[in-house]
Structures are given as C-alpha cells and as structure tokens.
Amino acid sequence: MNYSAILEQIQTDVAPLLGQGKVATYIPALACADPHDFAMSLQLVSGESYHIGLHNKTFSIQSISKIFMYEMALNLFEESILGRVNVEPSGNPFNSLIQLEYENGIPRNPFINPGAIVIADMLTSYFKEKSLRSIIDFVQICANDASVSMDESIAESEHSNGYRNYALANLMKSFGNIKNDVESVLNTYFNCCSIAANTAQLARSILHLAHQGTDPLTSLKHLSPEHTKRINALMLTCGHYDASGEFAYRIGLPGKSGVGGGIVTTVPSIMSIAVYSPALNKHGNSLAGTKALELFSKYTGHSIF
Ligand code: GLN
C-alpha cells in the first residue's frame, strides 16, 4: 500500500477543517496552540514509518497518558483494579461528576478523568515519591526515546486551574476510593497529562499495543498479550468518552484522544498511528484528527471489523 500517497491525500482532504473546532482553554497553557496545526505519523510493526505535516512538533499528550498509567497498573495490580475502577463506557464527558455520585465513587473506566485519578492514586501508593519518575521512565522505554518528558508549564497551568479534577478527587476520597492525600494524587495525575511528545514519538510509544504487548523493534515486552487485548478493548469502547461509539462506528479501530489535540490508534498486527490537530469538537476530541483517521480507515480498509 502506498502510505505516503494516502497521507498526502488525507492532508489535502482535512485542510478545510483546520481551524474549525476550538482549542482547549480551561487549561490556559493549552490555549496558545495553533488551531491550524496538523500532523500524522504511521509506525508499522515492520519498522517503516510515514509522516506528514508537523510531525516534529511536540504537544501535550493529555489523556493519551491514561493508556500508559493503566498499562503500568495492569502490570502491577492485574484484576484487583476492578474493585476500584470499572471497564464500562461512561456515555458522559471525561470530567463529569454526576455518575460518580450515584455509583459510589467508582469510576466507569480508567480513560475518563476520575478513573485515571484512581489509577494515579494506586501508582502513588506503590511508587511513592518515585511515581512521576517511574511513569516517565515507562513512557520513554515504550517510545524508545529518552527525550520524551513532561512540560512543567502545562502541569502548573493545569494544577492552578484544576477545579473539576479536585472536585472529582475529593468526591472519590469521600467514598474511600482515594487512599493518598488528594494533592499528591493530583500531582501525579497532572504531571502525567503534561507529558509532551510529537506524533512520531507517540506512534512509536504505542507500537507494542499493535503487537501483543511486545515492541517488535526492540523485542522488549511491555505488557502481556492478554493485557494488550484489554487496553485495545478499552480504547475502542471508552477512548473517546461520550463519542466512543461514534469513533468505533466511523473508524473501527481502538483509539485514545487527549484535549491537547492528539489521538493515537492501533491497527492490530500492522501499525500504530498518531495524529495531531489541536482544535477540538464538542466532545473534546480533535476535530480534524478524527476526520483524518476516518479517511485513513476508508482509504486503506484498515479496521478491526
Ligand atoms: N488533563 C486533562 C484534564 O484533566 C485531561 C483531559 C483530556 O485530555 N480529555 O482535564
């Protein structure tokens, strides 16, 4: 398949959409992103990679970091996570408080904010003051790139405006589902969300998810095949919050978005993909990025169905 030509076609097709949608402003440091930016990277399990647009430009991966946190938690705690975080689609926005109240502080899944905050709590209990270092080490190993790091100005901006995340964490603490103090848990969570990467690094960092948990290029095993199946299943059913059904319907691939404008996707056994365009649709997912992936699935026929 001529992936270079397909990427060029996609870039042309999405050009009129760039600038539609809105960049996230509730985290002030994200508001300066250029809504016209676009990048897309394909990382094949065979080692070849294809890129288009601003694939060297780093951006805040935000909720895409929830994948790495959950991978670490699965490796450490396995099925015991289930008592504290479920694996059902929420059908609600990523930062909604409503469901948490009537479901007794147990988040629906680890890819909405409250779910990732509980996972951050579990990792904080385990790694203590080494939590941030351990998470960034894991992301760097997955990306095979020691230059991936956190953007402290984003973390600080999120920290000082994280009213909803404080509300979510405090509500869950009142139900006994947060064990550490709220400040340290959110410190872990905000810093994870502030990891910065470009699309080439991001596609590379999830390549193992398209290859049963083992990086095909380094042979490092990051996750068991069984856990890899679970992460992909969660990406498909919960990776786009209350637009997860539509993403599955239109794209038919496991995917995870972040409010920084990134989306990652796997085509199991074939490749991983990262796309970036910071203007978001009403669900908080990249507008042009979602369209680019829909076109990619259409032009290549790649889908898990
Ligand atoms: N850091 C963001 C938040 O907590 C992550 C949300 C997202 O990417 N959807 O709100």
PDB file of C-alpha atoms and ligand atoms in Angstrom:
ATOM      1  CA  MET A   1       0.000   0.000   0.000  1.00  0.00           C
ATOM      2  CA  ASN A   2       1.292   3.496  -0.819  1.00  0.00           C
ATOM      3  CA  TYR A   3       1.038   5.045   2.640  1.00  0.00           C
ATOM      4  CA  SER A   4       2.892   8.237   1.635  1.00  0.00           C
ATOM      5  CA  ALA A   5       0.306   8.984  -1.068  1.00  0.00           C
ATOM      6  CA  ILE A   6      -2.534   8.185   1.349  1.00  0.00           C
ATOM      7  CA  LEU A   7      -1.142  10.609   3.950  1.00  0.00           C
ATOM      8  CA  GLU A   8      -0.817  13.330   1.306  1.00  0.00           C
ATOM      9  CA  GLN A   9      -4.414  12.789   0.244  1.00  0.00           C
ATOM     10  CA  ILE A  10      -5.598  12.957   3.851  1.00  0.00           C
ATOM     11  CA  GLN A  11      -3.681  16.200   4.468  1.00  0.00           C
ATOM     12  CA  THR A  12      -5.362  17.745   1.414  1.00  0.00           C
ATOM     13  CA  ASP A  13      -8.790  16.475   2.464  1.00  0.00           C
ATOM     14  CA  VAL A  14      -8.630  17.785   6.035  1.00  0.00           C
ATOM     15  CA  ALA A  15      -7.126  21.197   5.143  1.00  0.00           C
ATOM     16  CA  PRO A  16     -10.555  22.925   5.022  1.00  0.00           C
ATOM     17  CA  LEU A  17     -11.337  21.599   8.522  1.00  0.00           C
ATOM     18  CA  LEU A  18      -8.240  23.031  10.187  1.00  0.00           C
ATOM     19  CA  GLY A  19      -9.260  25.911  12.390  1.00  0.00           C
ATOM     20  CA  GLN A  20     -12.801  24.604  12.800  1.00  0.00           C
ATOM     21  CA  GLY A  21     -13.491  23.490  16.354  1.00  0.00           C
ATOM     22  CA  LYS A  22     -11.925  25.112  19.423  1.00  0.00           C
ATOM     23  CA  VAL A  23      -8.619  24.635  21.210  1.00  0.00           C
ATOM     24  CA  ALA A  24      -8.997  23.768  24.913  1.00  0.00           C
ATOM     25  CA  THR A  25      -8.926  26.885  27.093  1.00  0.00           C
ATOM     26  CA  TYR A  26      -9.859  25.505  30.523  1.00  0.00           C
ATOM     27  CA  ILE A  27      -6.159  24.685  30.871  1.00  0.00           C
ATOM     28  CA  PRO A  28      -4.822  28.177  29.967  1.00  0.00           C
ATOM     29  CA  ALA A  29      -1.441  26.904  28.735  1.00  0.00           C
ATOM     30  CA  LEU A  30      -3.198  24.829  26.037  1.00  0.00           C
ATOM     31  CA  ALA A  31      -4.996  27.888  24.662  1.00  0.00           C
ATOM     32  CA  CYS A  32      -1.922  29.095  22.767  1.00  0.00           C
ATOM     33  CA  ALA A  33      -1.901  26.066  20.422  1.00  0.00           C
ATOM     34  CA  ASP A  34      -2.302  27.000  16.748  1.00  0.00           C
ATOM     35  CA  PRO A  35      -5.676  25.605  15.563  1.00  0.00           C
ATOM     36  CA  HIS A  36      -4.270  25.236  12.040  1.00  0.00           C
ATOM     37  CA  ASP A  37      -1.551  22.746  13.036  1.00  0.00           C
ATOM     38  CA  PHE A  38      -1.772  19.229  11.640  1.00  0.00           C
ATOM     39  CA  ALA A  39       0.485  16.166  11.804  1.00  0.00           C
ATOM     40  CA  MET A  40       0.067  12.448  11.297  1.00  0.00           C
ATOM     41  CA  SER A  41       2.509   9.562  11.779  1.00  0.00           C
ATOM     42  CA  LEU A  42       2.234   5.874  10.930  1.00  0.00           C
ATOM     43  CA  GLN A  43       4.609   3.435  12.639  1.00  0.00           C
ATOM     44  CA  LEU A  44       4.484  -0.016  11.087  1.00  0.00           C
ATOM     45  CA  VAL A  45       5.391  -3.133  13.079  1.00  0.00           C
ATOM     46  CA  SER A  46       7.835  -3.906  10.251  1.00  0.00           C
ATOM     47  CA  GLY A  47       9.826  -0.800  11.265  1.00  0.00           C
ATOM     48  CA  GLU A  48       8.907   1.538   8.425  1.00  0.00           C
ATOM     49  CA  SER A  49       7.340   4.851   9.362  1.00  0.00           C
ATOM     50  CA  TYR A  50       5.491   7.524   7.382  1.00  0.00           C
ATOM     51  CA  HIS A  51       4.813  11.096   8.431  1.00  0.00           C
ATOM     52  CA  ILE A  52       3.068  14.193   7.191  1.00  0.00           C
ATOM     53  CA  GLY A  53       2.686  17.745   8.486  1.00  0.00           C
ATOM     54  CA  LEU A  54       4.266  18.990  11.732  1.00  0.00           C
ATOM     55  CA  HIS A  55       5.391  15.585  12.966  1.00  0.00           C
ATOM     56  CA  ASN A  56       8.394  17.063  14.792  1.00  0.00           C
ATOM     57  CA  LYS A  57       6.288  19.481  16.823  1.00  0.00           C
ATOM     58  CA  THR A  58       5.719  18.412  20.435  1.00  0.00           C
ATOM     59  CA  PHE A  59       2.347  18.902  22.096  1.00  0.00           C
ATOM     60  CA  SER A  60       0.718  17.965  25.369  1.00  0.00           C
ATOM     61  CA  ILE A  61      -0.490  14.364  25.203  1.00  0.00           C
ATOM     62  CA  GLN A  62      -3.050  14.918  27.999  1.00  0.00           C
ATOM     63  CA  SER A  63      -5.465  11.964  28.300  1.00  0.00           C
ATOM     64  CA  ILE A  64      -3.388   9.793  25.983  1.00  0.00           C
ATOM     65  CA  SER A  65      -1.190   9.372  29.092  1.00  0.00           C
ATOM     66  CA  LYS A  66      -4.088   7.415  30.650  1.00  0.00           C
ATOM     67  CA  ILE A  67      -3.067   4.495  28.428  1.00  0.00           C
ATOM     68  CA  PHE A  68       0.414   4.337  29.978  1.00  0.00           C
ATOM     69  CA  MET A  69      -0.873   4.748  33.524  1.00  0.00           C
ATOM     70  CA  TYR A  70      -3.341   1.903  33.033  1.00  0.00           C
ATOM     71  CA  GLU A  71      -0.700  -0.305  31.427  1.00  0.00           C
ATOM     72  CA  MET A  72       1.522   0.155  34.481  1.00  0.00           C
ATOM     73  CA  ALA A  73      -1.405  -0.545  36.794  1.00  0.00           C
ATOM     74  CA  LEU A  74      -2.334  -3.725  34.890  1.00  0.00           C
ATOM     75  CA  ASN A  75       1.259  -4.946  35.152  1.00  0.00           C
ATOM     76  CA  LEU A  76       1.320  -4.284  38.898  1.00  0.00           C
ATOM     77  CA  PHE A  77      -2.193  -4.920  40.174  1.00  0.00           C
ATOM     78  CA  GLU A  78      -3.936  -7.015  37.491  1.00  0.00           C
ATOM     79  CA  GLU A  79      -7.577  -7.867  38.232  1.00  0.00           C
ATOM     80  CA  SER A  80      -7.564  -6.186  41.642  1.00  0.00           C
ATOM     81  CA  ILE A  81      -8.019  -2.838  39.850  1.00  0.00           C
ATOM     82  CA  LEU A  82     -11.598  -3.821  39.034  1.00  0.00           C
ATOM     83  CA  GLY A  83     -12.917  -3.177  42.549  1.00  0.00           C
ATOM     84  CA  ARG A  84     -11.844   0.451  42.217  1.00  0.00           C
ATOM     85  CA  VAL A  85     -12.240   1.298  38.516  1.00  0.00           C
ATOM     86  CA  ASN A  86     -14.708  -0.379  36.159  1.00  0.00           C
ATOM     87  CA  VAL A  87     -14.343  -1.114  32.444  1.00  0.00           C
ATOM     88  CA  GLU A  88     -17.661   0.158  31.077  1.00  0.00           C
ATOM     89  CA  PRO A  89     -18.203   3.075  28.685  1.00  0.00           C
ATOM     90  CA  SER A  90     -19.462   6.091  30.634  1.00  0.00           C
ATOM     91  CA  GLY A  91     -21.539   7.825  27.956  1.00  0.00           C
ATOM     92  CA  ASN A  92     -20.586  11.038  29.767  1.00  0.00           C
ATOM     93  CA  PRO A  93     -17.982  13.790  29.314  1.00  0.00           C
ATOM     94  CA  PHE A  94     -14.482  12.983  30.601  1.00  0.00           C
ATOM     95  CA  ASN A  95     -14.760  15.286  33.622  1.00  0.00           C
ATOM     96  CA  SER A  96     -18.376  14.627  34.634  1.00  0.00           C
ATOM     97  CA  LEU A  97     -19.201  14.286  38.352  1.00  0.00           C
ATOM     98  CA  ILE A  98     -22.793  13.037  38.092  1.00  0.00           C
ATOM     99  CA  GLN A  99     -22.278   9.308  37.539  1.00  0.00           C
ATOM    100  CA  LEU A 100     -19.629   9.164  40.273  1.00  0.00           C
ATOM    101  CA  GLU A 101     -22.086  10.337  42.895  1.00  0.00           C
ATOM    102  CA  TYR A 102     -24.704   7.676  42.231  1.00  0.00           C
ATOM    103  CA  GLU A 103     -22.148   4.952  41.543  1.00  0.00           C
ATOM    104  CA  ASN A 104     -20.497   5.441  44.951  1.00  0.00           C
ATOM    105  CA  GLY A 105     -17.202   6.915  43.816  1.00  0.00           C
ATOM    106  CA  ILE A 106     -16.269   4.003  41.493  1.00  0.00           C
ATOM    107  CA  PRO A 107     -15.395   5.451  38.056  1.00  0.00           C
ATOM    108  CA  ARG A 108     -16.810   3.755  34.975  1.00  0.00           C
ATOM    109  CA  ASN A 109     -13.430   3.282  33.294  1.00  0.00           C
ATOM    110  CA  PRO A 110      -9.750   4.304  33.509  1.00  0.00           C
ATOM    111  CA  PHE A 111      -9.901   6.585  30.441  1.00  0.00           C
ATOM    112  CA  ILE A 112     -12.144   9.256  31.963  1.00  0.00           C
ATOM    113  CA  ASN A 113     -10.594  11.676  34.475  1.00  0.00           C
ATOM    114  CA  PRO A 114     -11.904  10.063  37.691  1.00  0.00           C
ATOM    115  CA  GLY A 115     -10.748   6.616  36.521  1.00  0.00           C
ATOM    116  CA  ALA A 116      -7.257   7.895  35.742  1.00  0.00           C
ATOM    117  CA  ILE A 117      -7.160   9.745  39.085  1.00  0.00           C
ATOM    118  CA  VAL A 118      -7.826   6.449  40.929  1.00  0.00           C
ATOM    119  CA  ILE A 119      -5.106   4.782  38.835  1.00  0.00           C
ATOM    120  CA  ALA A 120      -2.784   7.695  39.760  1.00  0.00           C
ATOM    121  CA  ASP A 121      -3.670   7.009  43.411  1.00  0.00           C
ATOM    122  CA  MET A 122      -2.740   3.317  43.031  1.00  0.00           C
ATOM    123  CA  LEU A 123       0.566   4.204  41.348  1.00  0.00           C
ATOM    124  CA  THR A 124       1.259   6.845  44.028  1.00  0.00           C
ATOM    125  CA  SER A 125       0.717   4.225  46.773  1.00  0.00           C
ATOM    126  CA  TYR A 126       3.122   1.863  45.047  1.00  0.00           C
ATOM    127  CA  PHE A 127       5.898   4.184  43.844  1.00  0.00           C
ATOM    128  CA  LYS A 128       5.514   6.956  46.457  1.00  0.00           C
ATOM    129  CA  GLU A 129       7.833   9.886  45.683  1.00  0.00           C
ATOM    130  CA  LYS A 130       9.186   7.974  42.660  1.00  0.00           C
ATOM    131  CA  SER A 131       5.761   7.955  40.924  1.00  0.00           C
ATOM    132  CA  LEU A 132       6.467  10.621  38.315  1.00  0.00           C
ATOM    133  CA  ARG A 133       9.911   9.271  37.514  1.00  0.00           C
ATOM    134  CA  SER A 134       8.530   5.723  37.130  1.00  0.00           C
ATOM    135  CA  ILE A 135       5.774   6.826  34.755  1.00  0.00           C
ATOM    136  CA  ILE A 136       8.037   8.946  32.578  1.00  0.00           C
ATOM    137  CA  ASP A 137      10.601   6.099  32.513  1.00  0.00           C
ATOM    138  CA  PHE A 138       7.890   3.741  31.256  1.00  0.00           C
ATOM    139  CA  VAL A 139       6.791   6.159  28.510  1.00  0.00           C
ATOM    140  CA  GLN A 140      10.414   6.720  27.444  1.00  0.00           C
ATOM    141  CA  ILE A 141      11.048   2.971  27.260  1.00  0.00           C
ATOM    142  CA  CYS A 142       7.856   2.436  25.238  1.00  0.00           C
ATOM    143  CA  ALA A 143       8.845   5.281  22.880  1.00  0.00           C
ATOM    144  CA  ASN A 144      12.466   4.041  22.787  1.00  0.00           C
ATOM    145  CA  ASP A 145      13.321   7.705  23.229  1.00  0.00           C
ATOM    146  CA  ALA A 146      14.783   9.231  26.399  1.00  0.00           C
ATOM    147  CA  SER A 147      13.954  12.755  25.238  1.00  0.00           C
ATOM    148  CA  VAL A 148      10.210  12.410  25.926  1.00  0.00           C
ATOM    149  CA  SER A 149       9.492  14.478  29.047  1.00  0.00           C
ATOM    150  CA  MET A 150       6.943  16.492  30.979  1.00  0.00           C
ATOM    151  CA  ASP A 151       6.142  20.115  30.191  1.00  0.00           C
ATOM    152  CA  GLU A 152       6.194  21.777  33.590  1.00  0.00           C
ATOM    153  CA  SER A 153       4.403  24.917  32.433  1.00  0.00           C
ATOM    154  CA  ILE A 154       1.421  22.810  31.309  1.00  0.00           C
ATOM    155  CA  ALA A 155       1.412  20.864  34.587  1.00  0.00           C
ATOM    156  CA  GLU A 156       1.486  24.118  36.561  1.00  0.00           C
ATOM    157  CA  SER A 157      -1.302  25.650  34.458  1.00  0.00           C
ATOM    158  CA  GLU A 158      -3.453  22.572  34.949  1.00  0.00           C
ATOM    159  CA  HIS A 159      -2.699  22.440  38.667  1.00  0.00           C
ATOM    160  CA  SER A 160      -3.771  26.009  39.294  1.00  0.00           C
ATOM    161  CA  ASN A 161      -6.991  25.639  37.256  1.00  0.00           C
ATOM    162  CA  GLY A 162      -7.886  22.023  38.046  1.00  0.00           C
ATOM    163  CA  TYR A 163     -11.105  22.774  39.946  1.00  0.00           C
ATOM    164  CA  ARG A 164     -13.061  19.887  38.459  1.00  0.00           C
ATOM    165  CA  ASN A 165     -10.297  17.367  38.992  1.00  0.00           C
ATOM    166  CA  TYR A 166     -10.058  18.494  42.635  1.00  0.00           C
ATOM    167  CA  ALA A 167     -13.836  18.044  42.899  1.00  0.00           C
ATOM    168  CA  LEU A 168     -13.637  14.539  41.367  1.00  0.00           C
ATOM    169  CA  ALA A 169     -10.755  13.505  43.625  1.00  0.00           C
ATOM    170  CA  ASN A 170     -12.421  14.872  46.763  1.00  0.00           C
ATOM    171  CA  LEU A 171     -15.733  13.190  45.918  1.00  0.00           C
ATOM    172  CA  MET A 172     -13.972   9.847  45.441  1.00  0.00           C
ATOM    173  CA  LYS A 173     -11.990  10.399  48.650  1.00  0.00           C
ATOM    174  CA  SER A 174     -15.290  10.841  50.492  1.00  0.00           C
ATOM    175  CA  PHE A 175     -16.300   7.373  49.236  1.00  0.00           C
ATOM    176  CA  GLY A 176     -12.939   5.912  50.333  1.00  0.00           C
ATOM    177  CA  ASN A 177     -11.722   5.334  46.765  1.00  0.00           C
ATOM    178  CA  ILE A 178      -8.681   7.631  47.058  1.00  0.00           C
ATOM    179  CA  LYS A 179      -6.141   6.400  49.631  1.00  0.00           C
ATOM    180  CA  ASN A 180      -3.441   9.081  49.458  1.00  0.00           C
ATOM    181  CA  ASP A 181      -3.865  12.788  50.052  1.00  0.00           C
ATOM    182  CA  VAL A 182      -5.624  14.479  47.146  1.00  0.00           C
ATOM    183  CA  GLU A 183      -2.734  16.860  46.487  1.00  0.00           C
ATOM    184  CA  SER A 184      -0.148  14.105  45.879  1.00  0.00           C
ATOM    185  CA  VAL A 185      -2.528  12.071  43.710  1.00  0.00           C
ATOM    186  CA  LEU A 186      -3.369  15.062  41.522  1.00  0.00           C
ATOM    187  CA  ASN A 187       0.294  15.971  41.350  1.00  0.00           C
ATOM    188  CA  THR A 188       0.930  12.549  39.771  1.00  0.00           C
ATOM    189  CA  TYR A 189      -2.127  12.896  37.518  1.00  0.00           C
ATOM    190  CA  PHE A 190      -1.460  16.470  36.285  1.00  0.00           C
ATOM    191  CA  ASN A 191       2.184  15.746  35.584  1.00  0.00           C
ATOM    192  CA  CYS A 192       1.293  12.645  33.559  1.00  0.00           C
ATOM    193  CA  CYS A 193      -1.159  14.665  31.476  1.00  0.00           C
ATOM    194  CA  SER A 194       1.608  17.195  30.822  1.00  0.00           C
ATOM    195  CA  ILE A 195       3.882  14.708  29.034  1.00  0.00           C
ATOM    196  CA  ALA A 196       4.860  16.246  25.693  1.00  0.00           C
ATOM    197  CA  ALA A 197       5.608  14.336  22.500  1.00  0.00           C
ATOM    198  CA  ASN A 198       5.325  14.698  18.741  1.00  0.00           C
ATOM    199  CA  THR A 199       3.270  12.360  16.556  1.00  0.00           C
ATOM    200  CA  ALA A 200       6.331  10.311  15.527  1.00  0.00           C
ATOM    201  CA  GLN A 201       7.257   9.650  19.175  1.00  0.00           C
ATOM    202  CA  LEU A 202       3.665   8.997  20.149  1.00  0.00           C
ATOM    203  CA  ALA A 203       3.006   6.463  17.389  1.00  0.00           C
ATOM    204  CA  ARG A 204       6.284   4.759  18.325  1.00  0.00           C
ATOM    205  CA  SER A 205       5.347   4.696  22.021  1.00  0.00           C
ATOM    206  CA  ILE A 206       2.214   2.609  21.434  1.00  0.00           C
ATOM    207  CA  LEU A 207       3.610   0.317  18.759  1.00  0.00           C
ATOM    208  CA  HIS A 208       3.654  -2.567  21.267  1.00  0.00           C
ATOM    209  CA  LEU A 209      -0.138  -2.245  21.549  1.00  0.00           C
ATOM    210  CA  ALA A 210      -0.368  -3.291  17.887  1.00  0.00           C
ATOM    211  CA  HIS A 211       1.958  -6.233  18.563  1.00  0.00           C
ATOM    212  CA  GLN A 212       0.577  -8.150  21.568  1.00  0.00           C
ATOM    213  CA  GLY A 213       2.447  -6.024  24.106  1.00  0.00           C
ATOM    214  CA  THR A 214       5.975  -6.586  22.764  1.00  0.00           C
ATOM    215  CA  ASP A 215       7.824  -3.875  20.865  1.00  0.00           C
ATOM    216  CA  PRO A 216       8.605  -5.506  17.506  1.00  0.00           C
ATOM    217  CA  LEU A 217      11.682  -3.317  17.001  1.00  0.00           C
ATOM    218  CA  THR A 218      13.413  -3.690  20.398  1.00  0.00           C
ATOM    219  CA  SER A 219      11.791  -7.033  21.395  1.00  0.00           C
ATOM    220  CA  LEU A 220      11.051  -5.508  24.830  1.00  0.00           C
ATOM    221  CA  LYS A 221       7.880  -6.888  26.386  1.00  0.00           C
ATOM    222  CA  HIS A 222       5.884  -4.038  27.949  1.00  0.00           C
ATOM    223  CA  LEU A 223       2.613  -5.892  28.514  1.00  0.00           C
ATOM    224  CA  SER A 224       1.240  -9.437  28.250  1.00  0.00           C
ATOM    225  CA  PRO A 225      -0.865 -10.318  25.179  1.00  0.00           C
ATOM    226  CA  GLU A 226      -3.918 -10.669  27.434  1.00  0.00           C
ATOM    227  CA  HIS A 227      -3.473  -7.189  28.938  1.00  0.00           C
ATOM    228  CA  THR A 228      -2.800  -5.772  25.478  1.00  0.00           C
ATOM    229  CA  LYS A 229      -6.172  -7.115  24.372  1.00  0.00           C
ATOM    230  CA  ARG A 230      -7.748  -5.342  27.340  1.00  0.00           C
ATOM    231  CA  ILE A 231      -6.126  -1.971  26.627  1.00  0.00           C
ATOM    232  CA  ASN A 232      -7.219  -2.129  22.977  1.00  0.00           C
ATOM    233  CA  ALA A 233     -10.749  -3.093  24.038  1.00  0.00           C
ATOM    234  CA  LEU A 234     -10.890  -0.142  26.430  1.00  0.00           C
ATOM    235  CA  MET A 235      -9.553   2.191  23.760  1.00  0.00           C
ATOM    236  CA  LEU A 236     -12.309   1.067  21.409  1.00  0.00           C
ATOM    237  CA  THR A 237     -15.145   1.289  23.944  1.00  0.00           C
ATOM    238  CA  CYS A 238     -14.012   4.183  26.177  1.00  0.00           C
ATOM    239  CA  GLY A 239     -11.145   6.022  24.434  1.00  0.00           C
ATOM    240  CA  HIS A 240     -13.260   8.946  23.224  1.00  0.00           C
ATOM    241  CA  TYR A 241     -15.577   9.411  26.248  1.00  0.00           C
ATOM    242  CA  ASP A 242     -19.163  10.117  25.127  1.00  0.00           C
ATOM    243  CA  ALA A 243     -18.063   9.934  21.470  1.00  0.00           C
ATOM    244  CA  SER A 244     -16.525   6.446  21.768  1.00  0.00           C
ATOM    245  CA  GLY A 245     -19.436   4.818  19.946  1.00  0.00           C
ATOM    246  CA  GLU A 246     -19.152   7.246  17.074  1.00  0.00           C
ATOM    247  CA  PHE A 247     -15.375   6.769  16.837  1.00  0.00           C
ATOM    248  CA  ALA A 248     -15.864   2.974  16.661  1.00  0.00           C
ATOM    249  CA  TYR A 249     -18.660   3.454  14.112  1.00  0.00           C
ATOM    250  CA  ARG A 250     -16.705   5.734  11.814  1.00  0.00           C
ATOM    251  CA  ILE A 251     -13.146   4.465  12.250  1.00  0.00           C
ATOM    252  CA  GLY A 252     -13.450   0.912  13.553  1.00  0.00           C
ATOM    253  CA  LEU A 253     -10.083   0.972  15.334  1.00  0.00           C
ATOM    254  CA  PRO A 254      -9.064   1.249  19.015  1.00  0.00           C
ATOM    255  CA  GLY A 255      -8.196   4.895  19.738  1.00  0.00           C
ATOM    256  CA  LYS A 256      -7.470   7.299  22.580  1.00  0.00           C
ATOM    257  CA  SER A 257      -7.711  11.074  22.444  1.00  0.00           C
ATOM    258  CA  GLY A 258      -6.433  13.947  24.569  1.00  0.00           C
ATOM    259  CA  VAL A 259      -7.573  17.571  24.885  1.00  0.00           C
ATOM    260  CA  GLY A 260      -4.155  18.677  23.641  1.00  0.00           C
ATOM    261  CA  GLY A 261      -5.423  17.616  20.192  1.00  0.00           C
ATOM    262  CA  GLY A 262      -3.670  14.256  19.872  1.00  0.00           C
ATOM    263  CA  ILE A 263      -5.255  10.902  19.041  1.00  0.00           C
ATOM    264  CA  VAL A 264      -3.485   7.534  18.965  1.00  0.00           C
ATOM    265  CA  THR A 265      -4.861   4.470  17.208  1.00  0.00           C
ATOM    266  CA  THR A 266      -3.734   0.902  16.674  1.00  0.00           C
ATOM    267  CA  VAL A 267      -4.250  -1.325  13.667  1.00  0.00           C
ATOM    268  CA  PRO A 268      -3.537  -4.636  15.419  1.00  0.00           C
ATOM    269  CA  SER A 269      -0.642  -6.622  13.875  1.00  0.00           C
ATOM    270  CA  ILE A 270       0.011  -3.852  11.332  1.00  0.00           C
ATOM    271  CA  MET A 271       0.779  -0.426  12.800  1.00  0.00           C
ATOM    272  CA  SER A 272       0.209   2.309  15.342  1.00  0.00           C
ATOM    273  CA  ILE A 273      -0.877   5.816  14.348  1.00  0.00           C
ATOM    274  CA  ALA A 274      -0.733   9.251  15.978  1.00  0.00           C
ATOM    275  CA  VAL A 275      -2.475  12.340  14.682  1.00  0.00           C
ATOM    276  CA  TYR A 276      -2.410  15.926  15.972  1.00  0.00           C
ATOM    277  CA  SER A 277      -4.645  18.912  15.382  1.00  0.00           C
ATOM    278  CA  PRO A 278      -5.488  20.988  18.463  1.00  0.00           C
ATOM    279  CA  ALA A 279      -8.923  22.375  17.542  1.00  0.00           C
ATOM    280  CA  LEU A 280     -11.469  20.119  19.272  1.00  0.00           C
ATOM    281  CA  ASN A 281     -15.048  19.042  18.615  1.00  0.00           C
ATOM    282  CA  LYS A 282     -17.746  19.380  21.261  1.00  0.00           C
ATOM    283  CA  HIS A 283     -16.680  16.138  22.964  1.00  0.00           C
ATOM    284  CA  GLY A 284     -13.113  17.395  23.472  1.00  0.00           C
ATOM    285  CA  ASN A 285     -11.610  15.244  20.700  1.00  0.00           C
ATOM    286  CA  SER A 286      -9.503  16.602  17.822  1.00  0.00           C
ATOM    287  CA  LEU A 287     -11.913  17.576  15.037  1.00  0.00           C
ATOM    288  CA  ALA A 288      -9.560  17.296  12.060  1.00  0.00           C
ATOM    289  CA  GLY A 289      -7.676  14.419  13.715  1.00  0.00           C
ATOM    290  CA  THR A 290     -10.857  12.356  13.951  1.00  0.00           C
ATOM    291  CA  LYS A 291     -11.648  13.079  10.306  1.00  0.00           C
ATOM    292  CA  ALA A 292      -8.096  12.158   9.262  1.00  0.00           C
ATOM    293  CA  LEU A 293      -8.460   8.776  10.950  1.00  0.00           C
ATOM    294  CA  GLU A 294     -11.860   8.207   9.368  1.00  0.00           C
ATOM    295  CA  LEU A 295     -10.351   8.884   5.931  1.00  0.00           C
ATOM    296  CA  PHE A 296      -7.368   6.664   6.737  1.00  0.00           C
ATOM    297  CA  SER A 297      -9.677   3.763   7.575  1.00  0.00           C
ATOM    298  CA  LYS A 298     -11.702   4.412   4.411  1.00  0.00           C
ATOM    299  CA  TYR A 299      -8.707   4.703   2.048  1.00  0.00           C
ATOM    300  CA  THR A 300      -6.776   1.727   3.455  1.00  0.00           C
ATOM    301  CA  GLY A 301      -9.648  -0.541   4.501  1.00  0.00           C
ATOM    302  CA  HIS A 302      -7.869  -0.955   7.873  1.00  0.00           C
ATOM    303  CA  SER A 303     -10.373  -1.697  10.612  1.00  0.00           C
ATOM    304  CA  ILE A 304     -10.705  -4.412  13.239  1.00  0.00           C
ATOM    305  CA  PHE A 305     -14.098  -5.318  11.803  1.00  0.00           C
TER     306      PHE A 305
HETATM  307  N1  GLN B   1      -5.602  16.867  31.837  1.00  0.00           N
HETATM  308  C1  GLN B   1      -6.929  16.915  31.283  1.00  0.00           C
HETATM  309  C2  GLN B   1      -7.947  17.045  32.390  1.00  0.00           C
HETATM  310  O1  GLN B   1      -7.715  16.541  33.465  1.00  0.00           O
HETATM  311  C3  GLN B   1      -7.149  15.652  30.506  1.00  0.00           C
HETATM  312  C4  GLN B   1      -8.477  15.609  29.812  1.00  0.00           C
HETATM  313  C5  GLN B   1      -8.421  15.072  28.424  1.00  0.00           C
HETATM  314  O2  GLN B   1      -7.389  15.023  27.768  1.00  0.00           O
HETATM  315  N2  GLN B   1      -9.576  14.719  27.913  1.00  0.00           N
HETATM  316  O3  GLN B   1      -8.972  17.612  32.223  1.00  0.00           O
END
